[in-house]
Amino acid sequence: MRWSGLLCAAVVGAVVAAPIPATADPLVGAPGLGDPYYPLDGNGGYDARHYEVTIDYDPPSHQLTGTTRIDATATQALRMFNLDFDGPDVGMVSVNNLPAAFDRNGEHELTVTPLLPLLPGLPFTVTVDYAGRAGNTDGNGWTYAPSGGAFVAGEPHSATTWYPLNDTPLDKATFTLHASVPAEWEVVSNGVRTQNEVTGAKRNVTWETHQPVLGYLTTIAIDHYDYLEQRRANGTPLISAFVPDAERNRETEQRLPEILDFEEALYGPYPFDAAGGIYVDADLEFSLETQTRPIYAPWTDLRIVVHEIAHQWWGDSVSVRQWSDICLNECFASYTADYLWPERMEGRDVDADYRATIQKYRDRSEFWDIPLQNPGVGNEFTCVYYRGSLFLHALRKQLGDDVFFAAVREFNAAHAYGNASMPEFRTFMQSKSHTDLTGFFDAWLNRTTVPSDEYLFPGTLRS
């Protein structure tokens, strides 16, 4: 994600996470997985493998009719389990093609009771039918576009507004979307488009995501789009979509092959089989790294595209274990866009930029008063943008270019299509250094005061 403008270091009051309600029955999946910030996100008792989402949407009435089939494997015996869903009214639920009882409760829980209990280690399917008016969330899920269309964007939550799922960073799955809309509308989503046909008054579109994806990284965008279709030298299809008022962004998006080549040289092979972008015209305060095809706000520029494409490696392929690890996503995306691209593609002296930034902010306590590692619930999307680049530049200078870039590439490859944490990153980088980095990491990641000069100006930054 990238926010518009320069974020200030204002403190957002921390919210104490609520404990997960105890589940006394060993045959009932936990209603949450205990993330320190969002303890009720995700569900226990099963592992989702694939989502097949089929929707019919009428833009004028905002009427959404959906069927979601989830292929999963039980990780324990289950007589009852939960899905995360905050969308339209549920009409029917079935498990293994047999009718199941269901109940909606809490903020986003859909509790399902199968006719027959599920056995551990065995696959099962759950199908949910739902219909109703899709609600406008203004950038926290299903969002109405000024044109009358709609799109989905939001972090850390958005998917629950339009399909049921196991909404946690710890459970990735492949994803297929089948969408029907009036013929004059277009539908864009993640991955590879395998169908786009008009039959009578309806347009039927299918998009397939073959690599695993998290809920908030899935999207659907419905509008009067024009397309830019490109290919990388290796044949990877690049499909980008523009609402009429976003045509000014086409020139920037034409550089997508160059941007992908640049970031691939940094972090290893591009991890997905398609790429592109979706340019909307809503009054969004952020752009978002929806997998393979980011959602771009109207104020998007080249740096924003570089930032969101960096997330395809940091955030999408390698995802956080917990939301407290958010620096792993945003620090790398910010460093790529704010330091590495200007340095290598524009010839900027980023060491000088670093020193100037330190000079400007070193005596401003509010700039340092949220820790980069574990910033606290409500503070996830603050300091990681404006201080994350400084941390990684200092780490690069501490280790030297050869060690730093080889290490981050190796770390990313080792966790591809999975999860990683900031403690794991620290341990891995320490393994590549002959110098004890404990003090360095503590000063930059844990403390809420400016680091000492020893850590502010390591390596060649001392000169």
Short mmCIF file of C-alpha atoms in Angstrom, two decimals, residues 211 232 260 264 268-274 291-292 309 311-314 316-318 412 416-417:
data_model
loop_
_atom_site.label_atom_id
_atom_site.label_comp_id
_atom_site.label_asym_id
_atom_site.label_seq_id
_atom_site.Cartn_x
_atom_site.Cartn_y
_atom_site.Cartn_z
CA GLN A 211 -0.22 -18.73 -7.36
CA ARG A 232 7.47 -8.88 -21.17
CA LEU A 260 9.50 -5.38 -13.67
CA GLU A 264 13.55 -8.61 -10.89
CA GLY A 268 14.81 -12.44 -8.20
CA PRO A 269 12.36 -13.72 -10.82
CA TYR A 270 8.94 -12.07 -10.90
CA PRO A 271 6.84 -14.49 -8.83
CA PHE A 272 3.59 -14.49 -10.84
CA ASP A 273 2.38 -15.41 -14.32
CA ALA A 274 0.71 -12.07 -15.13
CA GLN A 291 -1.76 -9.30 -6.48
CA THR A 292 -0.51 -9.09 -10.08
CA ILE A 309 5.19 -3.51 -8.02
CA HIS A 311 5.04 -5.38 -3.16
CA GLN A 312 4.61 -8.25 -5.60
CA TRP A 313 7.79 -9.64 -4.02
CA TRP A 314 7.39 -8.04 -0.55
CA ASP A 316 2.28 -10.62 -2.05
CA SER A 317 4.70 -13.49 -2.70
CA VAL A 318 6.33 -13.15 0.75
CA ASN A 412 12.76 -13.47 -0.45
CA ALA A 416 8.32 -17.29 -1.76
CA TYR A 417 4.55 -17.90 -1.75
#
